PDB file of C-alpha atoms in Angstrom:
ATOM      1  CA  MET A   9      -0.465  -0.278  -0.187  1.00 55.00           C
ATOM      2  CA  TYR A  10       2.890   2.217   1.056  1.00 53.00           C
ATOM      3  CA  ALA A  11       4.791   1.466  -1.950  1.00 59.00           C
ATOM      4  CA  GLY A  12       1.733   2.566  -3.846  1.00 63.00           C
ATOM      5  CA  LEU A  13       1.231   5.189  -2.471  1.00 60.00           C
ATOM      6  CA  ASN A  14       3.975   6.516  -3.997  1.00 63.00           C
ATOM      7  CA  GLU A  15       4.629   5.423  -6.804  1.00 71.00           C
ATOM      8  CA  THR A  16       1.087   7.959  -7.279  1.00 69.00           C
ATOM      9  CA  LEU A  17       2.810  10.372  -6.086  1.00 64.00           C
ATOM     10  CA  LYS A  18       5.390  10.467  -9.128  1.00 69.00           C
ATOM     11  CA  GLN A  19       3.095   9.736 -11.605  1.00 73.00           C
ATOM     12  CA  GLN A  20       1.559  12.797 -10.042  1.00 68.00           C
ATOM     13  CA  ASN A  21       3.969  14.811 -10.292  1.00 68.00           C
ATOM     14  CA  ILE A  22       4.843  13.434 -13.715  1.00 73.00           C
ATOM     15  CA  ARG A  23       1.517  15.254 -15.700  1.00 72.00           C
ATOM     16  CA  VAL A  24       1.515  17.878 -13.704  1.00 68.00           C
ATOM     17  CA  SER A  25       5.219  18.726 -15.451  1.00 70.00           C
ATOM     18  CA  THR A  26       3.852  18.373 -18.735  1.00 73.00           C
ATOM     19  CA  VAL A  27       1.314  19.938 -18.449  1.00 68.00           C
ATOM     20  CA  TRP A  28       2.254  22.853 -17.233  1.00 68.00           C
ATOM     21  CA  GLY A  29       4.824  22.191 -19.539  1.00 71.00           C
ATOM     22  CA  TYR A  30       1.542  22.558 -22.547  1.00 69.00           C
ATOM     23  CA  PHE A  31      -0.356  25.437 -20.642  1.00 69.00           C
ATOM     24  CA  ARG A  32       2.735  27.730 -21.853  1.00 68.00           C
ATOM     25  CA  LYS A  33       4.253  26.010 -25.340  1.00 73.00           C
ATOM     26  CA  ARG A  34      -0.001  27.223 -25.619  1.00 69.00           C
ATOM     27  CA  ILE A  35       0.452  30.846 -24.339  1.00 66.00           C
ATOM     28  CA  GLU A  36       3.493  31.370 -26.730  1.00 70.00           C
ATOM     29  CA  GLU A  37       2.241  30.081 -29.864  1.00 71.00           C
ATOM     30  CA  GLU A  38      -0.837  32.338 -29.791  1.00 66.00           C
ATOM     31  CA  LEU A  39       2.015  35.376 -28.966  1.00 63.00           C
ATOM     32  CA  ALA A  40       3.434  34.390 -31.662  1.00 71.00           C
ATOM     33  CA  LYS A  41       0.348  34.784 -34.269  1.00 70.00           C
ATOM     34  CA  ASP A  42      -0.443  38.101 -32.036  1.00 66.00           C
ATOM     35  CA  PRO A  43       2.456  39.914 -30.581  1.00 64.00           C
ATOM     36  CA  ASP A  44       0.464  42.734 -29.822  1.00 64.00           C
ATOM     37  CA  ALA A  45      -2.170  40.486 -27.841  1.00 59.00           C
ATOM     38  CA  ARG A  46      -2.350  42.767 -24.940  1.00 61.00           C
ATOM     39  CA  ALA A  47      -3.070  38.965 -22.600  1.00 59.00           C
ATOM     40  CA  SER A  48      -1.067  36.703 -24.633  1.00 60.00           C
ATOM     41  CA  GLN A  49       1.918  38.844 -23.467  1.00 63.00           C
ATOM     42  CA  GLU A  50       0.148  39.225 -19.340  1.00 65.00           C
ATOM     43  CA  TYR A  51       0.017  35.102 -19.145  1.00 64.00           C
ATOM     44  CA  LEU A  52       3.419  35.253 -20.858  1.00 63.00           C
ATOM     45  CA  ARG A  53       4.630  38.072 -18.426  1.00 64.00           C
ATOM     46  CA  ARG A  54       3.267  36.491 -14.455  1.00 63.00           C
ATOM     47  CA  LEU A  55       4.114  33.152 -16.027  1.00 62.00           C
ATOM     48  CA  ASP A  56       8.121  34.036 -16.043  1.00 60.00           C
ATOM     49  CA  SER A  57       7.529  35.481 -12.745  1.00 57.00           C
ATOM     50  CA  ILE A  58       7.418  31.544 -11.634  1.00 56.00           C
ATOM     51  CA  ALA A  59      10.203  30.157 -11.573  1.00 51.00           C
ATOM     52  CA  THR A  60       8.637  26.725 -11.796  1.00 55.00           C
ATOM     53  CA  TYR A  61       4.828  25.094 -11.153  1.00 55.00           C
ATOM     54  CA  HIS A  62       6.009  23.715  -8.080  1.00 55.00           C
ATOM     55  CA  GLU A  63       5.307  27.563  -6.642  1.00 55.00           C
ATOM     56  CA  VAL A  64       1.542  26.808  -7.490  1.00 52.00           C
ATOM     57  CA  LEU A  65       0.460  23.429  -6.583  1.00 54.00           C
ATOM     58  CA  GLY A  66       3.703  22.717  -4.446  1.00 56.00           C
ATOM     59  CA  ASP A  67       6.938  20.347  -4.120  1.00 55.00           C
ATOM     60  CA  LEU A  68       4.705  17.128  -4.729  1.00 56.00           C
ATOM     61  CA  GLU A  69       8.101  15.783  -4.348  1.00 60.00           C
ATOM     62  CA  ARG A  70       8.653  17.517  -1.137  1.00 64.00           C
ATOM     63  CA  VAL A  71       4.323  16.145  -0.063  1.00 63.00           C
ATOM     64  CA  GLY A  72       5.739  12.827  -1.049  1.00 63.00           C
ATOM     65  CA  THR A  73       8.513  12.049   0.749  1.00 67.00           C
ATOM     66  CA  GLY A  74       6.619  13.633   3.804  1.00 67.00           C
ATOM     67  CA  ILE A  75       3.983  11.120   3.350  1.00 69.00           C
ATOM     68  CA  SER A  76       6.257   8.380   2.758  1.00 70.00           C
ATOM     69  CA  GLN A  77       8.327   8.922   5.899  1.00 72.00           C
ATOM     70  CA  VAL A  78       5.148   9.509   8.469  1.00 70.00           C
ATOM     71  CA  PHE A  79       4.108   5.626   6.392  1.00 72.00           C
ATOM     72  CA  GLU A  80       6.790   4.477   6.487  1.00 74.00           C
ATOM     73  CA  ALA A  81       6.692   4.933  11.269  1.00 74.00           C
ATOM     74  CA  VAL A  82       3.452   3.700  10.499  1.00 75.00           C
ATOM     75  CA  GLN A  83       4.239   0.465   9.164  1.00 75.00           C
ATOM     76  CA  ASP A  84       7.464   0.291  11.849  1.00 77.00           C
ATOM     77  CA  SER A  85       4.666   0.475  14.131  1.00 79.00           C
ATOM     78  CA  LEU A  86       2.237  -1.701  13.004  1.00 78.00           C
ATOM     79  CA  GLU A  87       5.348  -3.980  11.810  1.00 83.00           C
ATOM     80  CA  GLN A  88       6.073  -4.290  16.101  1.00 85.00           C
ATOM     81  CA  PHE A  89       2.355  -4.430  16.722  1.00 84.00           C
ATOM     82  CA  GLN A  90       1.846  -7.255  15.432  1.00 86.00           C
ATOM     83  CA  ARG A  91       5.343  -8.707  16.491  1.00 88.00           C
ATOM     84  CA  SER A  92       4.018  -8.688  20.740  1.00 88.00           C
ATOM     85  CA  ILE A  93      -0.115 -10.318  19.029  1.00 88.00           C
ATOM     86  CA  ASP A  94       2.302 -13.422  17.869  1.00 91.00           C
ATOM     87  CA  LEU A  95       4.415 -13.519  20.847  1.00 92.00           C
ATOM     88  CA  THR A  96       0.595 -13.707  23.358  1.00 90.00           C
ATOM     89  CA  VAL A  97      -1.531 -15.975  21.019  1.00 92.00           C
ATOM     90  CA  THR A  98       1.626 -17.655  21.715  1.00 92.00           C
ATOM     91  CA  HIS A  99       1.625 -17.885  25.397  1.00 91.00           C
ATOM     92  CA  LEU A 100      -2.594 -18.123  25.853  1.00 91.00           C
ATOM     93  CA  THR A 101      -1.681 -21.400  23.058  1.00 91.00           C
ATOM     94  CA  ALA A 102       0.763 -22.100  25.637  1.00 91.00           C
ATOM     95  CA  HIS A 103      -1.235 -21.311  28.659  1.00 89.00           C
ATOM     96  CA  LEU A 104      -4.707 -23.308  26.574  1.00 90.00           C
ATOM     97  CA  GLU A 105      -2.848 -25.793  26.332  1.00 90.00           C
ATOM     98  CA  GLY A 106      -1.879 -26.836  29.282  1.00 89.00           C
ATOM     99  CA  ALA A 107      -5.347 -25.892  30.988  1.00 88.00           C
ATOM    100  CA  ILE A 108      -6.418 -28.333  28.220  1.00 89.00           C
ATOM    101  CA  LYS A 109      -3.591 -31.052  29.627  1.00 89.00           C
ATOM    102  CA  LEU A 110      -5.478 -30.140  33.151  1.00 88.00           C
ATOM    103  CA  LEU A 111      -9.130 -31.721  31.949  1.00 89.00           C
ATOM    104  CA  ARG A 112      -8.053 -34.277  30.533  1.00 89.00           C
ATOM    105  CA  ARG A 113      -5.793 -35.506  33.670  1.00 89.00           C
ATOM    106  CA  ALA A 114      -8.894 -34.879  36.197  1.00 90.00           C
ATOM    107  CA  MET A 115     -10.520 -37.619  34.303  1.00 91.00           C
ATOM    108  CA  SER A 116      -7.942 -39.976  34.651  1.00 90.00           C
ATOM    109  CA  VAL A 117      -8.727 -40.170  39.029  1.00 89.00           C
ATOM    110  CA  LYS A 118     -10.003 -42.895  39.856  1.00 90.00           C
ATOM    111  CA  ILE A 119     -11.986 -44.697  42.827  1.00 88.00           C
ATOM    112  CA  PRO A 120      -8.491 -47.030  43.165  1.00 86.00           C
ATOM    113  CA  GLU A 121      -9.362 -50.570  41.988  1.00 87.00           C
ATOM    114  CA  ASP A 122      -9.754 -52.336  45.832  1.00 84.00           C
ATOM    115  CA  CYS A 123     -12.619 -50.493  47.120  1.00 84.00           C
ATOM    116  CA  PRO A 124     -15.900 -52.466  47.708  1.00 82.00           C
ATOM    117  CA  VAL A 125     -18.137 -48.896  46.337  1.00 83.00           C
ATOM    118  CA  LEU A 126     -17.825 -48.211  43.444  1.00 86.00           C
ATOM    119  CA  PRO A 127     -14.242 -50.602  42.297  1.00 88.00           C
ATOM    120  CA  GLY A 128     -12.595 -48.574  39.691  1.00 89.00           C
ATOM    121  CA  ARG A 129     -14.651 -46.101  38.681  1.00 90.00           C
ATOM    122  CA  PRO A 130     -13.120 -41.706  37.443  1.00 92.00           C
ATOM    123  CA  ILE A 131     -14.655 -39.511  39.415  1.00 91.00           C
ATOM    124  CA  ILE A 132     -15.613 -36.984  36.501  1.00 92.00           C
ATOM    125  CA  LYS A 133     -16.237 -37.578  32.751  1.00 91.00           C
ATOM    126  CA  MET A 134     -16.893 -35.042  30.616  1.00 91.00           C
ATOM    127  CA  THR A 135     -17.170 -33.959  26.880  1.00 87.00           C
ATOM    128  CA  ASP A 136     -16.206 -36.730  23.979  1.00 85.00           C
ATOM    129  CA  ARG A 137     -14.879 -33.936  22.223  1.00 84.00           C
ATOM    130  CA  LEU A 138     -11.757 -33.190  24.942  1.00 83.00           C
ATOM    131  CA  ASN A 139      -9.520 -36.362  23.859  1.00 80.00           C
ATOM    132  CA  ASP A 140     -10.493 -34.943  20.020  1.00 79.00           C
ATOM    133  CA  VAL A 141      -9.286 -31.853  20.303  1.00 79.00           C
ATOM    134  CA  ALA A 142      -7.676 -30.461  17.355  1.00 72.00           C
ATOM    135  CA  ALA A 143      -4.010 -30.155  18.507  1.00 70.00           C
ATOM    136  CA  ASP A 144      -3.427 -26.581  16.759  1.00 79.00           C
ATOM    137  CA  LEU A 145      -4.640 -24.684  19.520  1.00 88.00           C
ATOM    138  CA  ARG A 146      -2.834 -20.753  17.878  1.00 90.00           C
ATOM    139  CA  GLY A 147      -6.552 -20.075  15.599  1.00 89.00           C
ATOM    140  CA  PHE A 148      -8.927 -20.227  19.307  1.00 89.00           C
ATOM    141  CA  ALA A 149      -6.513 -17.721  21.488  1.00 91.00           C
ATOM    142  CA  SER A 150      -6.232 -15.283  18.009  1.00 91.00           C
ATOM    143  CA  SER A 151     -10.103 -15.493  17.688  1.00 90.00           C
ATOM    144  CA  ARG A 152     -10.243 -14.545  21.350  1.00 90.00           C
ATOM    145  CA  LEU A 153      -7.859 -12.205  21.354  1.00 90.00           C
ATOM    146  CA  GLN A 154      -9.076 -10.566  18.604  1.00 90.00           C
ATOM    147  CA  GLN A 155     -12.569 -10.503  20.258  1.00 90.00           C
ATOM    148  CA  TRP A 156     -10.913  -9.220  23.495  1.00 89.00           C
ATOM    149  CA  ILE A 157      -9.279  -5.783  21.811  1.00 86.00           C
ATOM    150  CA  ALA A 158     -12.682  -5.605  20.025  1.00 87.00           C
ATOM    151  CA  ARG A 159     -14.438  -5.973  23.350  1.00 86.00           C
ATOM    152  CA  GLY A 160     -12.018  -4.153  25.145  1.00 83.00           C
ATOM    153  CA  GLN A 161     -11.784  -5.870  28.158  1.00 80.00           C
ATOM    154  CA  ILE A 162      -9.639  -8.732  28.516  1.00 79.00           C
ATOM    155  CA  PRO A 163     -10.469 -11.367  31.703  1.00 79.00           C
ATOM    156  CA  ARG A 164      -9.035 -11.258  34.706  1.00 74.00           C
ATOM    157  CA  ALA A 165      -8.796 -12.991  38.543  1.00 63.00           C
ATOM    158  CA  PRO A 166      -6.142 -12.185  40.034  1.00 66.00           C
ATOM    159  CA  ASN A 167      -5.706 -16.438  38.992  1.00 66.00           C
ATOM    160  CA  ARG A 168      -5.925 -15.832  35.630  1.00 69.00           C
ATOM    161  CA  ASP A 169      -8.915 -18.641  36.519  1.00 78.00           C
ATOM    162  CA  ALA A 170     -11.602 -15.750  33.786  1.00 84.00           C
ATOM    163  CA  LEU A 171      -9.408 -16.074  31.404  1.00 85.00           C
ATOM    164  CA  THR A 172      -8.204 -19.783  31.475  1.00 86.00           C
ATOM    165  CA  ALA A 173     -12.455 -20.108  31.184  1.00 85.00           C
ATOM    166  CA  ASP A 174     -13.176 -17.817  28.872  1.00 87.00           C
ATOM    167  CA  LEU A 175      -9.568 -19.639  26.307  1.00 88.00           C
ATOM    168  CA  VAL A 176     -11.730 -22.983  27.530  1.00 88.00           C
ATOM    169  CA  GLN A 177     -15.201 -21.609  25.581  1.00 85.00           C
ATOM    170  CA  SER A 178     -13.538 -20.295  23.046  1.00 84.00           C
ATOM    171  CA  VAL A 179     -12.611 -24.325  22.074  1.00 87.00           C
ATOM    172  CA  PHE A 180     -15.586 -25.918  23.171  1.00 85.00           C
ATOM    173  CA  GLY A 181     -18.485 -23.040  23.665  1.00 79.00           C
ATOM    174  CA  GLU A 182     -19.667 -22.045  26.763  1.00 74.00           C
ATOM    175  CA  GLY A 183     -21.624 -24.587  28.957  1.00 72.00           C
ATOM    176  CA  GLU A 184     -20.439 -27.204  26.940  1.00 80.00           C
ATOM    177  CA  LEU A 185     -17.427 -29.437  28.398  1.00 84.00           C
ATOM    178  CA  GLU A 186     -20.241 -31.290  30.659  1.00 87.00           C
ATOM    179  CA  VAL A 187     -18.290 -31.914  33.383  1.00 89.00           C
ATOM    180  CA  ARG A 188     -20.384 -34.114  35.829  1.00 90.00           C
ATOM    181  CA  LEU A 189     -18.760 -35.744  39.265  1.00 89.00           C
ATOM    182  CA  LEU A 190     -19.332 -39.304  40.019  1.00 89.00           C
ATOM    183  CA  LYS A 191     -22.363 -39.364  43.215  1.00 85.00           C
ATOM    184  CA  THR A 192     -21.472 -41.571  45.826  1.00 81.00           C
ATOM    185  CA  ASN A 193     -24.220 -44.009  45.037  1.00 74.00           C
ATOM    186  CA  ALA A 194     -22.679 -47.667  46.482  1.00 62.00           C
ATOM    187  CA  SER A 195     -25.933 -49.085  44.180  1.00 70.00           C
ATOM    188  CA  ARG A 196     -24.806 -48.186  40.590  1.00 78.00           C
ATOM    189  CA  PRO A 197     -22.891 -46.083  39.729  1.00 82.00           C
ATOM    190  CA  GLN A 198     -23.861 -42.866  38.282  1.00 84.00           C
ATOM    191  CA  TRP A 199     -23.029 -39.236  37.323  1.00 89.00           C
ATOM    192  CA  THR A 200     -23.900 -36.409  37.719  1.00 86.00           C
ATOM    193  CA  PRO A 201     -23.373 -32.203  36.152  1.00 86.00           C
ATOM    194  CA  VAL A 202     -20.994 -30.401  39.126  1.00 83.00           C
ATOM    195  CA  THR A 203     -24.700 -27.938  38.798  1.00 81.00           C
ATOM    196  CA  ARG A 204     -27.245 -29.914  39.986  1.00 81.00           C
ATOM    197  CA  LEU A 205     -25.014 -31.590  43.045  1.00 76.00           C
ATOM    198  CA  GLU A 206     -27.183 -33.940  44.692  1.00 77.00           C
ATOM    199  CA  GLY A 207     -28.216 -36.042  47.415  1.00 78.00           C
ATOM    200  CA  SER A 208     -27.346 -36.547  51.255  1.00 82.00           C
ATOM    201  CA  GLY A 209     -25.145 -34.317  53.231  1.00 83.00           C
ATOM    202  CA  GLY A 210     -22.397 -36.748  53.518  1.00 84.00           C
ATOM    203  CA  GLN A 211     -22.740 -37.528  49.383  1.00 85.00           C
ATOM    204  CA  ARG A 212     -21.973 -34.550  49.139  1.00 86.00           C
ATOM    205  CA  LEU A 213     -19.776 -34.307  51.699  1.00 88.00           C
ATOM    206  CA  THR A 214     -18.058 -37.576  50.233  1.00 88.00           C
ATOM    207  CA  SER A 215     -17.952 -35.639  47.128  1.00 88.00           C
ATOM    208  CA  ALA A 216     -16.263 -32.913  47.829  1.00 88.00           C
ATOM    209  CA  PHE A 217     -13.731 -34.828  49.312  1.00 90.00           C
ATOM    210  CA  LEU A 218     -12.856 -36.572  45.858  1.00 90.00           C
ATOM    211  CA  LEU A 219     -13.483 -33.305  43.994  1.00 89.00           C
ATOM    212  CA  PHE A 220     -10.019 -32.450  46.650  1.00 89.00           C
ATOM    213  CA  VAL A 221      -7.938 -35.589  46.085  1.00 88.00           C
ATOM    214  CA  THR A 222      -8.927 -34.884  42.488  1.00 88.00           C
ATOM    215  CA  VAL A 223      -6.970 -31.462  42.489  1.00 87.00           C
ATOM    216  CA  GLY A 224      -4.415 -32.983  44.410  1.00 85.00           C
ATOM    217  CA  LYS A 225      -3.582 -36.076  42.504  1.00 85.00           C
ATOM    218  CA  VAL A 226      -4.245 -33.066  38.943  1.00 85.00           C
ATOM    219  CA  ARG A 227      -1.652 -30.718  40.636  1.00 83.00           C
ATOM    220  CA  GLU A 228       0.992 -33.897  41.240  1.00 82.00           C
ATOM    221  CA  TYR A 229       1.512 -33.724  37.036  1.00 76.00           C
ATOM    222  CA  ASP A 230       3.223 -29.838  37.439  1.00 74.00           C
ATOM    223  CA  THR A 231       4.900 -30.270  41.368  1.00 76.00           C
ATOM    224  CA  GLY A 232       5.734 -33.789  40.727  1.00 74.00           C
ATOM    225  CA  ILE A 233       5.485 -34.282  44.097  1.00 72.00           C
ATOM    226  CA  SER A 234       3.199 -37.682  44.554  1.00 68.00           C
ATOM    227  CA  SER A 235       1.287 -36.528  47.749  1.00 66.00           C
ATOM    228  CA  ALA A 236      -1.840 -34.579  48.165  1.00 66.00           C
ATOM    229  CA  GLY A 237      -0.251 -33.976  51.973  1.00 79.00           C
ATOM    230  CA  PHE A 238      -2.992 -33.793  54.225  1.00 85.00           C
ATOM    231  CA  LEU A 239      -6.889 -33.054  55.189  1.00 87.00           C
ATOM    232  CA  LEU A 240      -7.138 -31.614  58.254  1.00 88.00           C
ATOM    233  CA  ALA A 241     -11.478 -31.382  58.810  1.00 86.00           C
ATOM    234  CA  ASP A 242     -13.572 -30.294  61.056  1.00 86.00           C
ATOM    235  CA  ASN A 243     -16.089 -33.441  62.754  1.00 85.00           C
ATOM    236  CA  PRO A 244     -16.958 -34.620  58.408  1.00 86.00           C
ATOM    237  CA  LEU A 245     -17.886 -37.893  60.589  1.00 83.00           C
ATOM    238  CA  GLY A 246     -21.022 -35.564  61.741  1.00 82.00           C
ATOM    239  CA  LYS A 247     -22.847 -35.428  58.536  1.00 83.00           C
ATOM    240  CA  SER A 248     -20.806 -38.711  56.845  1.00 81.00           C
ATOM    241  CA  ASN A 249     -20.467 -41.997  58.632  1.00 78.00           C
ATOM    242  CA  ALA A 250     -22.378 -44.375  56.531  1.00 82.00           C
ATOM    243  CA  ASN A 251     -19.998 -47.002  55.880  1.00 82.00           C
ATOM    244  CA  ASP A 252     -19.680 -47.299  52.127  1.00 84.00           C
ATOM    245  CA  LEU A 253     -18.781 -43.224  51.912  1.00 87.00           C
ATOM    246  CA  MET A 254     -16.270 -43.482  54.646  1.00 86.00           C
ATOM    247  CA  ARG A 255     -15.121 -46.663  52.904  1.00 85.00           C
ATOM    248  CA  ILE A 256     -14.546 -44.077  49.984  1.00 88.00           C
ATOM    249  CA  GLN A 257     -11.839 -41.945  51.759  1.00 88.00           C
ATOM    250  CA  THR A 258     -10.096 -44.296  53.594  1.00 87.00           C
ATOM    251  CA  GLN A 259      -9.270 -46.276  50.556  1.00 87.00           C
ATOM    252  CA  MET A 260      -9.493 -43.450  48.502  1.00 88.00           C
ATOM    253  CA  ALA A 261      -6.213 -41.835  50.817  1.00 87.00           C
ATOM    254  CA  LYS A 262      -4.492 -44.423  51.301  1.00 86.00           C
ATOM    255  CA  ALA A 263      -4.316 -45.754  47.121  1.00 86.00           C
ATOM    256  CA  TYR A 264      -2.836 -41.112  47.136  1.00 85.00           C
ATOM    257  CA  LYS A 265      -0.835 -40.656  49.948  1.00 85.00           C
ATOM    258  CA  ILE A 266      -3.658 -38.802  52.181  1.00 87.00           C
ATOM    259  CA  GLN A 267      -2.960 -38.170  55.358  1.00 87.00           C
ATOM    260  CA  LEU A 268      -6.718 -37.585  57.053  1.00 88.00           C
ATOM    261  CA  ILE A 269      -6.723 -35.804  60.084  1.00 87.00           C
ATOM    262  CA  TYR A 270     -10.484 -36.277  61.348  1.00 87.00           C
ATOM    263  CA  LEU A 271     -11.907 -34.255  64.355  1.00 84.00           C
ATOM    264  CA  THR A 272     -14.326 -35.155  66.172  1.00 81.00           C
ATOM    265  CA  GLY A 273     -16.978 -35.757  69.040  1.00 78.00           C
ATOM    266  CA  ILE A 274     -19.524 -38.522  67.297  1.00 76.00           C
ATOM    267  CA  SER A 275     -18.883 -41.562  68.784  1.00 73.00           C
ATOM    268  CA  ASP A 276     -19.722 -44.072  65.788  1.00 72.00           C
ATOM    269  CA  GLU A 277     -17.329 -46.595  66.514  1.00 73.00           C
ATOM    270  CA  ASN A 278     -18.730 -48.428  63.264  1.00 75.00           C
ATOM    271  CA  ALA A 279     -16.945 -44.987  61.630  1.00 74.00           C
ATOM    272  CA  GLN A 280     -14.196 -44.969  64.317  1.00 74.00           C
ATOM    273  CA  SER A 281     -13.126 -48.234  63.767  1.00 76.00           C
ATOM    274  CA  MET A 282     -12.373 -47.694  60.215  1.00 78.00           C
ATOM    275  CA  PHE A 283      -9.766 -45.395  61.218  1.00 80.00           C
ATOM    276  CA  ASP A 284      -6.541 -46.877  63.007  1.00 75.00           C
ATOM    277  CA  ASN A 285      -5.188 -43.712  65.395  1.00 77.00           C
ATOM    278  CA  HIS A 286      -7.311 -42.200  67.861  1.00 76.00           C
ATOM    279  CA  LEU A 287      -6.222 -39.208  69.790  1.00 77.00           C
ATOM    280  CA  PHE A 288      -8.591 -38.440  72.874  1.00 73.00           C
ATOM    281  CA  LEU A 289      -8.399 -35.320  74.202  1.00 71.00           C
ATOM    282  CA  ASN A 290      -9.561 -33.719  77.272  1.00 69.00           C
ATOM    283  CA  LYS A 291     -10.126 -30.154  78.271  1.00 62.00           C
ATOM    284  CA  VAL A 292      -7.945 -29.094  81.617  1.00 57.00           C
ATOM    285  CA  GLN A 293      -8.332 -25.775  82.089  1.00 58.00           C
ATOM    286  CA  LYS A 294      -8.503 -22.579  80.284  1.00 59.00           C
ATOM    287  CA  LEU A 295      -5.668 -19.874  79.956  1.00 55.00           C
ATOM    288  CA  ARG A 296      -6.483 -16.136  78.728  1.00 59.00           C
ATOM    289  CA  ARG A 297      -9.963 -17.400  77.347  1.00 61.00           C
ATOM    290  CA  ARG A 298      -8.527 -20.439  75.904  1.00 59.00           C
ATOM    291  CA  ASP A 299      -9.458 -23.664  76.550  1.00 58.00           C
ATOM    292  CA  LEU A 300      -5.931 -26.044  76.471  1.00 55.00           C
ATOM    293  CA  VAL A 301      -5.995 -29.843  76.485  1.00 59.00           C
ATOM    294  CA  THR A 302      -4.061 -33.097  77.341  1.00 61.00           C
ATOM    295  CA  VAL A 303      -4.508 -36.644  75.866  1.00 64.00           C
ATOM    296  CA  ASP A 304      -6.868 -38.739  77.408  1.00 62.00           C
ATOM    297  CA  LYS A 305      -4.644 -41.713  77.328  1.00 65.00           C
ATOM    298  CA  GLU A 306      -6.884 -43.274  79.455  1.00 64.00           C
ATOM    299  CA  ARG A 307      -9.787 -43.450  77.310  1.00 61.00           C
ATOM    300  CA  HIS A 308      -7.441 -44.647  75.053  1.00 61.00           C
ATOM    301  CA  ALA A 309      -6.511 -47.290  76.359  1.00 65.00           C
ATOM    302  CA  LEU A 310     -10.118 -47.926  76.602  1.00 58.00           C
ATOM    303  CA  TRP A 311     -10.652 -47.521  72.495  1.00 55.00           C
ATOM    304  CA  ALA A 312      -7.988 -49.467  72.251  1.00 59.00           C
ATOM    305  CA  ALA A 313      -9.236 -52.580  74.207  1.00 57.00           C
ATOM    306  CA  SER A 314     -12.484 -52.575  72.594  1.00 54.00           C
ATOM    307  CA  LEU A 315     -11.196 -52.977  69.327  1.00 50.00           C
ATOM    308  CA  ALA A 316      -9.679 -55.521  70.100  1.00 52.00           C
ATOM    309  CA  ALA A 317     -12.693 -57.593  70.443  1.00 49.00           C
ATOM    310  CA  LYS A 318     -14.785 -56.578  66.970  1.00 48.00           C
ATOM    311  CA  PRO A 319     -13.302 -57.804  63.862  1.00 44.00           C
ATOM    312  CA  GLN A 320     -10.623 -55.324  62.520  1.00 44.00           C
ATOM    313  CA  PHE A 321     -10.462 -52.981  59.477  1.00 40.00           C
ATOM    314  CA  ASP A 322      -6.767 -53.255  57.246  1.00 42.00           C
ATOM    315  CA  PRO A 323      -4.796 -49.428  58.325  1.00 37.00           C
ATOM    316  CA  VAL A 324      -5.394 -47.169  56.066  1.00 39.00           C
ATOM    317  CA  ILE A 325      -3.690 -44.174  57.200  1.00 38.00           C
TER     318      ILE A 325
END
């Protein structure tokens, strides 16, 4: 475009010069026919007083050079802007690829095969399109960036979740990931959309536990740490003490090396007996409005004796 404009300016320069020459020649011819013609003499006198036609029409060459310089500067800025866009698209593409890999890894987390409840079932299911997504995601990232630029607004969040979700939606469409969570029902495996989770308080708590394990397992791929650490829960047995739900929690903790620390005041021996370590605490006094506790060794001994007379479960944590 810029080269074409420069060529156009040169052609106009030539045309103006040619027309100017024809105009002067015509006046000289008319004056030769009638040397006494005052009009022709006046026209010729005025033409001679003008050094060049550039004084009338301006210096097209100078103007053309100035315009060309401006366009060259603009072109350089546009090229720099395009390089910035290309680099941004590259980063967005890498981020999008990483997000899709995490989703695939989340689908690979399953209930342990040796768990008596829902063995080997995946915790999360998503659309089958996740496995067939295009290998080259650059086009999706580029298109989304252009939309953000057109709107003048980029999704922002402290942890980039909004941007990640928007990028993923550019591939699958909003709400089309079809994320479903395993329903902790021992009768038959079911996966419920995460927006319509149902069930008892214990089932919902166990579902939250499964999500915690899934997040820890997915994080393992990035950090290389093969354990989610520990989970400290305040009275989970108050909601979740059914045998099948407790088995899911303890077996998952064992399989994925999670140390469970459950605090409870519920004396449900069936649920408590699934844990091999028990620590009984007694409040002994208050100090500056804080309760001080101590280990109740006597009660712990009684508990151990009561378990000795009952069938024992395998240690899980």
